[in-house]
mmCIF file of C-alpha atoms in Angstrom:
data_model
loop_
_atom_site.group_PDB
_atom_site.id
_atom_site.type_symbol
_atom_site.label_atom_id
_atom_site.label_comp_id
_atom_site.label_asym_id
_atom_site.label_seq_id
_atom_site.Cartn_x
_atom_site.Cartn_y
_atom_site.Cartn_z
ATOM 1 C CA MET Q 26 0.000 0.000 0.000
ATOM 2 C CA TYR Q 27 1.279 3.435 -0.922
ATOM 3 C CA ALA Q 28 2.106 5.854 1.857
ATOM 4 C CA PRO Q 29 -0.329 8.842 2.015
ATOM 5 C CA LYS Q 30 2.355 11.316 0.936
ATOM 6 C CA LEU Q 31 3.314 9.172 -2.035
ATOM 7 C CA LYS Q 32 -0.344 8.801 -3.046
ATOM 8 C CA ILE Q 33 -0.746 12.597 -2.938
ATOM 9 C CA ALA Q 34 2.421 13.099 -5.002
ATOM 10 C CA LEU Q 35 1.241 10.625 -7.643
ATOM 11 C CA LEU Q 36 -2.198 12.217 -7.779
ATOM 12 C CA THR Q 37 -0.618 15.665 -8.171
ATOM 13 C CA ALA Q 38 1.571 14.395 -11.006
ATOM 14 C CA LEU Q 39 -1.408 12.788 -12.769
ATOM 15 C CA VAL Q 40 -3.424 15.996 -12.475
ATOM 16 C CA SER Q 41 -0.462 17.980 -13.782
ATOM 17 C CA VAL Q 42 -0.011 15.665 -16.792
ATOM 18 C CA SER Q 43 -3.763 15.684 -17.456
ATOM 19 C CA SER Q 44 -3.905 19.482 -17.330
ATOM 20 C CA PHE Q 45 -0.912 19.753 -19.665
ATOM 21 C CA SER Q 46 -2.395 17.289 -22.151
ATOM 22 C CA PHE Q 47 -5.638 19.195 -22.463
ATOM 23 C CA ALA Q 48 -4.251 22.736 -22.312
ATOM 24 C CA ALA Q 49 -5.268 24.737 -25.367
ATOM 25 C CA LYS Q 50 -2.465 25.673 -27.721
ATOM 26 C CA ASP Q 51 -1.974 29.401 -28.192
ATOM 27 C CA PHE Q 52 -1.811 30.374 -31.880
ATOM 28 C CA LEU Q 53 -1.406 33.864 -33.350
ATOM 29 C CA ASN Q 54 -2.298 34.955 -36.878
ATOM 30 C CA VAL Q 55 -0.924 38.429 -37.627
ATOM 31 C CA SER Q 56 -2.984 39.801 -40.476
ATOM 32 C CA TYR Q 57 -3.910 43.042 -42.198
ATOM 33 C CA ASP Q 58 -6.937 45.264 -41.665
ATOM 34 C CA PRO Q 59 -9.925 43.839 -43.580
ATOM 35 C CA THR Q 60 -9.495 40.127 -42.764
ATOM 36 C CA ARG Q 61 -11.114 40.097 -39.310
ATOM 37 C CA GLU Q 62 -14.337 38.463 -40.489
ATOM 38 C CA LEU Q 63 -12.558 36.008 -42.776
ATOM 39 C CA TYR Q 64 -10.286 34.658 -40.049
ATOM 40 C CA ASP Q 65 -13.011 34.638 -37.405
ATOM 41 C CA ASP Q 66 -14.764 32.200 -39.731
ATOM 42 C CA VAL Q 67 -11.606 30.232 -40.601
ATOM 43 C CA ASN Q 68 -10.612 29.884 -36.955
ATOM 44 C CA LYS Q 69 -13.965 28.392 -35.956
ATOM 45 C CA GLN Q 70 -14.080 25.937 -38.840
ATOM 46 C CA PHE Q 71 -10.414 24.947 -38.740
ATOM 47 C CA GLY Q 72 -10.508 24.678 -34.945
ATOM 48 C CA ASN Q 73 -13.301 22.112 -35.184
ATOM 49 C CA TYR Q 74 -11.450 20.199 -37.901
ATOM 50 C CA TRP Q 75 -8.151 20.209 -35.978
ATOM 51 C CA LYS Q 76 -9.730 19.024 -32.753
ATOM 52 C CA LYS Q 77 -11.440 16.114 -34.514
ATOM 53 C CA ARG Q 78 -8.202 15.188 -36.232
ATOM 54 C CA THR Q 79 -5.749 15.607 -33.340
ATOM 55 C CA GLY Q 80 -7.774 16.075 -30.158
ATOM 56 C CA GLU Q 81 -6.028 19.412 -29.582
ATOM 57 C CA GLU Q 82 -7.858 22.555 -28.510
ATOM 58 C CA VAL Q 83 -6.463 25.735 -30.044
ATOM 59 C CA ASN Q 84 -6.767 29.237 -28.639
ATOM 60 C CA PHE Q 85 -6.749 31.335 -31.821
ATOM 61 C CA ARG Q 86 -5.639 34.928 -31.527
ATOM 62 C CA GLN Q 87 -5.712 37.519 -34.287
ATOM 63 C CA SER Q 88 -3.868 40.797 -34.747
ATOM 64 C CA HIS Q 89 -4.975 43.297 -37.382
ATOM 65 C CA GLY Q 90 -3.691 46.605 -38.702
ATOM 66 C CA GLY Q 91 -2.068 48.168 -41.740
ATOM 67 C CA SER Q 92 0.007 45.489 -43.481
ATOM 68 C CA GLY Q 93 3.277 47.405 -43.285
ATOM 69 C CA LYS Q 94 2.766 48.178 -39.597
ATOM 70 C CA GLN Q 95 1.969 44.526 -38.906
ATOM 71 C CA ALA Q 96 5.166 43.384 -40.607
ATOM 72 C CA ARG Q 97 7.183 45.783 -38.455
ATOM 73 C CA ALA Q 98 5.425 44.504 -35.320
ATOM 74 C CA VAL Q 99 6.501 40.928 -36.137
ATOM 75 C CA ILE Q 100 10.066 42.113 -36.742
ATOM 76 C CA ASP Q 101 9.934 43.886 -33.374
ATOM 77 C CA GLY Q 102 8.864 40.708 -31.557
ATOM 78 C CA LEU Q 103 5.142 40.081 -32.013
ATOM 79 C CA ASP Q 104 5.117 36.270 -31.779
ATOM 80 C CA ALA Q 105 3.136 35.392 -34.913
ATOM 81 C CA ASP Q 106 2.816 31.732 -35.864
ATOM 82 C CA VAL Q 107 1.567 32.749 -39.300
ATOM 83 C CA VAL Q 108 1.306 36.020 -41.176
ATOM 84 C CA THR Q 109 -1.517 36.655 -43.639
ATOM 85 C CA LEU Q 110 -0.628 40.071 -44.998
ATOM 86 C CA ALA Q 111 -1.641 42.249 -47.927
ATOM 87 C CA LEU Q 112 1.672 42.259 -49.782
ATOM 88 C CA ALA Q 113 4.459 39.814 -50.508
ATOM 89 C CA ALA Q 114 6.866 42.706 -49.930
ATOM 90 C CA ASP Q 115 5.813 42.916 -46.278
ATOM 91 C CA ILE Q 116 6.608 39.238 -45.684
ATOM 92 C CA ASP Q 117 9.871 39.626 -47.600
ATOM 93 C CA VAL Q 118 10.889 42.315 -45.096
ATOM 94 C CA ILE Q 119 10.228 39.937 -42.183
ATOM 95 C CA ALA Q 120 12.386 37.283 -43.875
ATOM 96 C CA GLU Q 121 15.139 39.755 -44.689
ATOM 97 C CA LYS Q 122 15.352 41.730 -41.453
ATOM 98 C CA ALA Q 123 14.254 39.280 -38.756
ATOM 99 C CA LYS Q 124 15.260 35.987 -40.424
ATOM 100 C CA LEU Q 125 12.100 34.361 -39.019
ATOM 101 C CA LEU Q 126 11.308 32.520 -42.248
ATOM 102 C CA PRO Q 127 13.311 31.608 -45.362
ATOM 103 C CA PRO Q 128 13.649 33.941 -48.353
ATOM 104 C CA ASN Q 129 11.867 31.376 -50.553
ATOM 105 C CA TRP Q 130 8.756 31.325 -48.340
ATOM 106 C CA GLN Q 131 6.478 31.805 -51.393
ATOM 107 C CA LYS Q 132 7.565 28.415 -52.765
ATOM 108 C CA LYS Q 133 6.251 26.608 -49.678
ATOM 109 C CA LEU Q 134 2.581 26.817 -50.720
ATOM 110 C CA PRO Q 135 0.635 26.745 -54.027
ATOM 111 C CA GLN Q 136 0.075 29.835 -56.198
ATOM 112 C CA ASN Q 137 3.040 31.646 -54.658
ATOM 113 C CA ALA Q 138 1.448 31.293 -51.210
ATOM 114 C CA THR Q 139 -1.713 33.214 -52.137
ATOM 115 C CA PRO Q 140 -4.798 31.039 -51.427
ATOM 116 C CA TYR Q 141 -7.219 33.793 -52.475
ATOM 117 C CA THR Q 142 -7.172 36.999 -54.474
ATOM 118 C CA SER Q 143 -9.011 40.297 -54.448
ATOM 119 C CA THR Q 144 -9.079 43.539 -56.386
ATOM 120 C CA ILE Q 145 -9.799 47.230 -55.915
ATOM 121 C CA VAL Q 146 -13.270 48.663 -56.458
ATOM 122 C CA PHE Q 147 -15.134 51.870 -55.557
ATOM 123 C CA LEU Q 148 -17.710 52.199 -52.808
ATOM 124 C CA VAL Q 149 -20.086 55.121 -53.379
ATOM 125 C CA ARG Q 150 -23.162 56.399 -51.604
ATOM 126 C CA LYS Q 151 -26.605 55.161 -52.664
ATOM 127 C CA GLY Q 152 -27.656 56.612 -55.981
ATOM 128 C CA ASN Q 153 -24.012 57.386 -56.858
ATOM 129 C CA PRO Q 154 -24.614 61.168 -56.646
ATOM 130 C CA LYS Q 155 -21.242 62.061 -58.216
ATOM 131 C CA GLN Q 156 -21.822 59.566 -61.082
ATOM 132 C CA ILE Q 157 -18.534 57.752 -60.585
ATOM 133 C CA LYS Q 158 -18.215 54.960 -63.138
ATOM 134 C CA ASP Q 159 -14.488 54.566 -63.732
ATOM 135 C CA TRP Q 160 -11.113 55.825 -62.539
ATOM 136 C CA GLY Q 161 -11.266 59.008 -64.596
ATOM 137 C CA ASP Q 162 -14.353 60.169 -62.708
ATOM 138 C CA LEU Q 163 -12.405 60.255 -59.435
ATOM 139 C CA VAL Q 164 -10.573 63.431 -60.423
ATOM 140 C CA LYS Q 165 -13.639 65.400 -61.510
ATOM 141 C CA PRO Q 166 -13.908 68.710 -59.635
ATOM 142 C CA GLY Q 167 -15.590 68.363 -56.264
ATOM 143 C CA VAL Q 168 -15.096 64.596 -55.815
ATOM 144 C CA GLU Q 169 -13.713 63.789 -52.367
ATOM 145 C CA ILE Q 170 -11.777 60.513 -52.142
ATOM 146 C CA ILE Q 171 -11.060 58.283 -49.156
ATOM 147 C CA THR Q 172 -8.071 55.906 -49.357
ATOM 148 C CA PRO Q 173 -5.489 54.764 -46.783
ATOM 149 C CA ASN Q 174 -1.855 55.817 -46.599
ATOM 150 C CA PRO Q 175 0.471 53.715 -48.796
ATOM 151 C CA LYS Q 176 3.237 54.145 -46.228
ATOM 152 C CA THR Q 177 1.362 52.006 -43.709
ATOM 153 C CA SER Q 178 -1.368 50.142 -45.603
ATOM 154 C CA GLY Q 179 -0.948 47.322 -48.100
ATOM 155 C CA GLY Q 180 -4.429 47.954 -49.465
ATOM 156 C CA ALA Q 181 -3.462 51.567 -50.109
ATOM 157 C CA ARG Q 182 -0.525 50.424 -52.232
ATOM 158 C CA TRP Q 183 -2.848 48.230 -54.291
ATOM 159 C CA ASN Q 184 -5.176 51.274 -54.706
ATOM 160 C CA TYR Q 185 -2.275 53.432 -55.855
ATOM 161 C CA LEU Q 186 -1.007 50.850 -58.341
ATOM 162 C CA ALA Q 187 -4.459 50.111 -59.744
ATOM 163 C CA ALA Q 188 -4.939 53.832 -60.444
ATOM 164 C CA TRP Q 189 -1.483 54.057 -62.011
ATOM 165 C CA ALA Q 190 -2.160 51.046 -64.264
ATOM 166 C CA TRP Q 191 -5.504 52.445 -65.449
ATOM 167 C CA ALA Q 192 -3.934 55.772 -66.403
ATOM 168 C CA LYS Q 193 -1.029 54.096 -68.167
ATOM 169 C CA HIS Q 194 -3.405 51.891 -70.181
ATOM 170 C CA ARG Q 195 -5.336 54.907 -71.496
ATOM 171 C CA ASN Q 196 -4.742 55.973 -75.084
ATOM 172 C CA GLY Q 197 -1.485 57.885 -75.063
ATOM 173 C CA GLY Q 198 -0.809 56.798 -71.501
ATOM 174 C CA ASN Q 199 2.694 56.628 -70.073
ATOM 175 C CA ASP Q 200 4.374 56.778 -66.662
ATOM 176 C CA ALA Q 201 4.470 60.572 -66.601
ATOM 177 C CA LYS Q 202 0.725 60.814 -67.252
ATOM 178 C CA ALA Q 203 0.057 58.043 -64.736
ATOM 179 C CA GLN Q 204 2.018 59.900 -62.076
ATOM 180 C CA GLU Q 205 0.062 63.096 -62.746
ATOM 181 C CA PHE Q 206 -3.229 61.199 -62.532
ATOM 182 C CA VAL Q 207 -2.261 59.576 -59.218
ATOM 183 C CA ARG Q 208 -1.073 62.952 -57.925
ATOM 184 C CA GLN Q 209 -4.537 64.366 -58.616
ATOM 185 C CA ILE Q 210 -6.178 61.454 -56.793
ATOM 186 C CA TYR Q 211 -4.194 62.254 -53.649
ATOM 187 C CA LYS Q 212 -4.842 65.964 -54.140
ATOM 188 C CA GLN Q 213 -8.560 65.141 -53.833
ATOM 189 C CA THR Q 214 -8.143 62.657 -50.988
ATOM 190 C CA LYS Q 215 -9.929 63.952 -47.903
ATOM 191 C CA VAL Q 216 -8.480 61.576 -45.266
ATOM 192 C CA LEU Q 217 -5.437 59.267 -45.332
ATOM 193 C CA ASP Q 218 -6.045 56.657 -42.634
ATOM 194 C CA SER Q 219 -3.289 54.248 -41.594
ATOM 195 C CA GLY Q 220 -5.209 51.147 -42.725
ATOM 196 C CA ALA Q 221 -8.009 49.959 -44.988
ATOM 197 C CA ARG Q 222 -10.489 49.296 -42.165
ATOM 198 C CA GLY Q 223 -9.899 52.792 -40.826
ATOM 199 C CA SER Q 224 -10.735 54.237 -44.248
ATOM 200 C CA THR Q 225 -13.926 52.176 -44.394
ATOM 201 C CA THR Q 226 -14.903 53.571 -40.991
ATOM 202 C CA THR Q 227 -14.158 57.114 -42.147
ATOM 203 C CA PHE Q 228 -16.357 56.696 -45.215
ATOM 204 C CA ALA Q 229 -19.159 54.470 -43.919
ATOM 205 C CA GLU Q 230 -19.450 55.460 -40.253
ATOM 206 C CA ARG Q 231 -18.254 59.061 -40.214
ATOM 207 C CA GLY Q 232 -19.873 59.920 -43.557
ATOM 208 C CA ILE Q 233 -16.793 61.613 -45.028
ATOM 209 C CA GLY Q 234 -16.045 61.568 -48.759
ATOM 210 C CA ASP Q 235 -17.857 60.717 -51.979
ATOM 211 C CA VAL Q 236 -15.973 57.534 -52.878
ATOM 212 C CA LEU Q 237 -13.918 54.952 -51.017
ATOM 213 C CA LEU Q 238 -11.138 53.116 -52.852
ATOM 214 C CA ALA Q 239 -11.620 49.721 -51.286
ATOM 215 C CA TRP Q 240 -10.725 46.087 -51.242
ATOM 216 C CA GLU Q 241 -13.564 44.257 -52.970
ATOM 217 C CA ASN Q 242 -14.371 42.330 -49.792
ATOM 218 C CA GLU Q 243 -14.507 45.538 -47.723
ATOM 219 C CA ALA Q 244 -16.978 47.055 -50.166
ATOM 220 C CA PHE Q 245 -19.227 43.977 -49.994
ATOM 221 C CA LEU Q 246 -19.100 43.985 -46.189
ATOM 222 C CA ALA Q 247 -20.126 47.649 -46.057
ATOM 223 C CA VAL Q 248 -23.086 46.981 -48.374
ATOM 224 C CA ARG Q 249 -24.119 43.945 -46.323
ATOM 225 C CA GLU Q 250 -23.796 45.616 -42.938
ATOM 226 C CA GLN Q 251 -25.553 48.863 -43.896
ATOM 227 C CA PRO Q 252 -28.129 47.858 -46.525
ATOM 228 C CA GLY Q 253 -29.498 50.609 -48.709
ATOM 229 C CA LYS Q 254 -26.695 53.076 -48.004
ATOM 230 C CA PHE Q 255 -23.968 52.189 -50.501
ATOM 231 C CA GLU Q 256 -23.294 50.855 -53.992
ATOM 232 C CA ILE Q 257 -20.260 49.103 -55.445
ATOM 233 C CA VAL Q 258 -18.790 50.409 -58.702
ATOM 234 C CA THR Q 259 -16.463 47.989 -60.510
ATOM 235 C CA PRO Q 260 -14.019 49.881 -62.753
ATOM 236 C CA THR Q 261 -13.103 48.719 -66.259
ATOM 237 C CA LEU Q 262 -9.563 47.877 -65.155
ATOM 238 C CA SER Q 263 -8.077 47.092 -61.775
ATOM 239 C CA ILE Q 264 -5.217 45.114 -60.289
ATOM 240 C CA LEU Q 265 -5.056 41.465 -59.297
ATOM 241 C CA ALA Q 266 -4.376 41.758 -55.584
ATOM 242 C CA GLU Q 267 -2.716 38.620 -54.220
ATOM 243 C CA PRO Q 268 -2.550 38.728 -50.406
ATOM 244 C CA PRO Q 269 0.041 36.127 -49.352
ATOM 245 C CA VAL Q 270 0.291 33.849 -46.319
ATOM 246 C CA ALA Q 271 3.325 32.307 -44.638
ATOM 247 C CA ILE Q 272 4.437 30.362 -41.588
ATOM 248 C CA VAL Q 273 6.727 32.371 -39.326
ATOM 249 C CA GLU Q 274 8.837 29.267 -38.961
ATOM 250 C CA LYS Q 275 11.153 30.210 -36.092
ATOM 251 C CA ASN Q 276 8.272 31.437 -33.929
ATOM 252 C CA ALA Q 277 6.016 28.469 -34.725
ATOM 253 C CA ALA Q 278 8.798 25.941 -34.076
ATOM 254 C CA LYS Q 279 9.726 27.602 -30.780
ATOM 255 C CA LYS Q 280 6.088 27.417 -29.628
ATOM 256 C CA GLY Q 281 5.621 23.809 -30.822
ATOM 257 C CA ASN Q 282 3.112 24.983 -33.426
ATOM 258 C CA LEU Q 283 4.852 24.110 -36.684
ATOM 259 C CA ASN Q 284 2.479 21.288 -37.699
ATOM 260 C CA LEU Q 285 -0.505 23.337 -36.545
ATOM 261 C CA ALA Q 286 0.652 26.290 -38.672
ATOM 262 C CA LYS Q 287 1.102 24.039 -41.718
ATOM 263 C CA GLY Q 288 -2.378 22.597 -41.228
ATOM 264 C CA TYR Q 289 -3.881 26.050 -40.763
ATOM 265 C CA LEU Q 290 -2.535 27.470 -44.019
ATOM 266 C CA ASN Q 291 -3.175 24.287 -46.006
ATOM 267 C CA PHE Q 292 -6.794 24.428 -44.813
ATOM 268 C CA LEU Q 293 -7.200 27.707 -46.721
ATOM 269 C CA TYR Q 294 -6.585 25.820 -49.985
ATOM 270 C CA SER Q 295 -9.027 22.996 -49.219
ATOM 271 C CA PRO Q 296 -12.526 23.047 -50.778
ATOM 272 C CA HIS Q 297 -13.944 23.855 -47.329
ATOM 273 C CA GLY Q 298 -11.449 26.680 -46.856
ATOM 274 C CA GLN Q 299 -12.133 28.042 -50.331
ATOM 275 C CA GLU Q 300 -15.862 28.157 -49.555
ATOM 276 C CA ILE Q 301 -15.089 30.214 -46.438
ATOM 277 C CA VAL Q 302 -12.923 32.527 -48.541
ATOM 278 C CA ALA Q 303 -15.733 33.078 -51.068
ATOM 279 C CA ARG Q 304 -18.374 33.632 -48.361
ATOM 280 C CA ASN Q 305 -16.191 36.404 -47.010
ATOM 281 C CA TYR Q 306 -15.977 38.051 -50.454
ATOM 282 C CA TYR Q 307 -12.423 37.071 -51.367
ATOM 283 C CA ARG Q 308 -11.963 35.461 -54.780
ATOM 284 C CA PRO Q 309 -11.134 31.751 -54.296
ATOM 285 C CA ARG Q 310 -8.351 30.068 -56.252
ATOM 286 C CA ASN Q 311 -10.411 26.893 -56.665
ATOM 287 C CA ALA Q 312 -12.078 27.213 -60.094
ATOM 288 C CA ALA Q 313 -15.166 25.206 -59.119
ATOM 289 C CA VAL Q 314 -15.791 27.339 -56.026
ATOM 290 C CA LEU Q 315 -15.179 30.550 -57.981
ATOM 291 C CA LYS Q 316 -17.699 29.458 -60.607
ATOM 292 C CA LYS Q 317 -20.255 28.817 -57.872
ATOM 293 C CA TYR Q 318 -19.909 32.467 -56.797
ATOM 294 C CA SER Q 319 -19.820 33.944 -60.310
ATOM 295 C CA ASN Q 320 -22.830 36.166 -59.571
ATOM 296 C CA THR Q 321 -20.883 37.806 -56.758
ATOM 297 C CA PHE Q 322 -17.575 38.514 -58.467
ATOM 298 C CA LYS Q 323 -17.927 40.644 -61.582
ATOM 299 C CA PRO Q 324 -15.452 40.064 -64.422
ATOM 300 C CA LEU Q 325 -13.067 42.903 -65.203
ATOM 301 C CA LYS Q 326 -9.665 43.392 -66.767
ATOM 302 C CA LEU Q 327 -7.007 42.694 -64.140
ATOM 303 C CA VAL Q 328 -3.328 43.559 -64.459
ATOM 304 C CA THR Q 329 -0.682 41.870 -62.321
ATOM 305 C CA ILE Q 330 2.070 43.367 -60.225
ATOM 306 C CA ASN Q 331 4.757 41.366 -62.041
ATOM 307 C CA GLN Q 332 3.659 42.070 -65.597
ATOM 308 C CA GLU Q 333 2.752 45.714 -65.054
ATOM 309 C CA PHE Q 334 5.385 46.857 -62.543
ATOM 310 C CA GLY Q 335 8.146 44.239 -62.458
ATOM 311 C CA GLY Q 336 7.369 42.798 -59.026
ATOM 312 C CA TRP Q 337 7.139 44.086 -55.486
ATOM 313 C CA ALA Q 338 10.840 44.653 -54.893
ATOM 314 C CA LYS Q 339 10.971 47.088 -57.804
ATOM 315 C CA VAL Q 340 7.656 48.713 -56.873
ATOM 316 C CA GLN Q 341 8.676 49.259 -53.273
ATOM 317 C CA LYS Q 342 11.958 50.886 -54.223
ATOM 318 C CA ILE Q 343 10.562 53.153 -56.951
ATOM 319 C CA HIS Q 344 7.214 54.147 -55.472
ATOM 320 C CA PHE Q 345 7.090 53.773 -51.691
ATOM 321 C CA GLU Q 346 10.548 54.073 -50.139
ATOM 322 C CA THR Q 347 11.597 57.413 -48.653
ATOM 323 C CA GLY Q 348 12.027 59.862 -51.492
ATOM 324 C CA GLY Q 349 10.127 57.624 -53.923
ATOM 325 C CA ILE Q 350 7.357 58.662 -56.265
ATOM 326 C CA PHE Q 351 4.656 58.686 -53.577
ATOM 327 C CA ASP Q 352 6.749 61.080 -51.464
ATOM 328 C CA GLN Q 353 7.272 63.233 -54.547
ATOM 329 C CA ILE Q 354 3.491 63.297 -55.124
ATOM 330 C CA VAL Q 355 2.822 64.366 -51.530
ATOM 331 C CA LYS Q 356 5.457 67.077 -51.792
ATOM 332 C CA ALA Q 357 4.036 68.345 -55.094
ATOM 333 C CA ASN Q 358 0.522 68.503 -53.652
ATOM 334 C CA SER Q 359 1.628 70.363 -50.549
ATOM 335 C CA ALA Q 360 3.396 72.948 -52.731
ATOM 336 C CA ARG Q 361 0.260 73.728 -54.785
#
């Protein structure tokens, strides 16, 4: 017969092991502004799947903000297991400066690690009082624009580049004319918020501006959440926005979450994950799922970052680094 003290020690050890076995894993997805609803949905569905498959409970945490700011937060120590940001350039910076994942991170998952796409559209007030139908209408006298700041927001950089591409594709278009057109857009921009969700709040909640340059999913959410107040205008040309995802390998391995992180991102590519993507107004990669939602996603001409601008590394250096074209545009507008 065990001595009382030994029995207590064994019981304590069993309780300790039991508690450890059933403790929920802590898992952090560091994302950009407009993905809150998407990953709320993903976390619930994937959490159920993962528990059935492994028996593990997962405590999902999310962090949202401007994509550039989020990348800097991870570099500064925010312990992300995965990042699901707006731009490949932002994840490249994490790989380059913090060495938390390999430089070839985009080769780890299909479609260059972009399980869904989006594009840039216009959100206008009901009845479209300023009759905005395409990019050229944005610079008509008296039109007030809302768009985030490209220095902090990935969505804002997609907005900027979509406008540039439209102007360059016009008859007689070239880079000089595109720059002048984009300069005029920012001249007529009423508020430059730090992130896309902040700009949506400015336009939809605070009632500022005539048109919001928005992620397609943000525009759909605004229409759904405030029925009868807004309309979506799809321009003739926009940009194929490819928000990438990646495992922050050093963080995930340190926390014992590497397999969980792999499962989480692979789930986004599954038919179930692609349905969740489409329900949250992102364009799924799966052709069958995309076809199912063809009434939601209007066809339009889409240019790509690589074909039109030579990739994100070139874009970042030319347009958005200190002293780049965006800074020149801001300086020119402040001087007029």
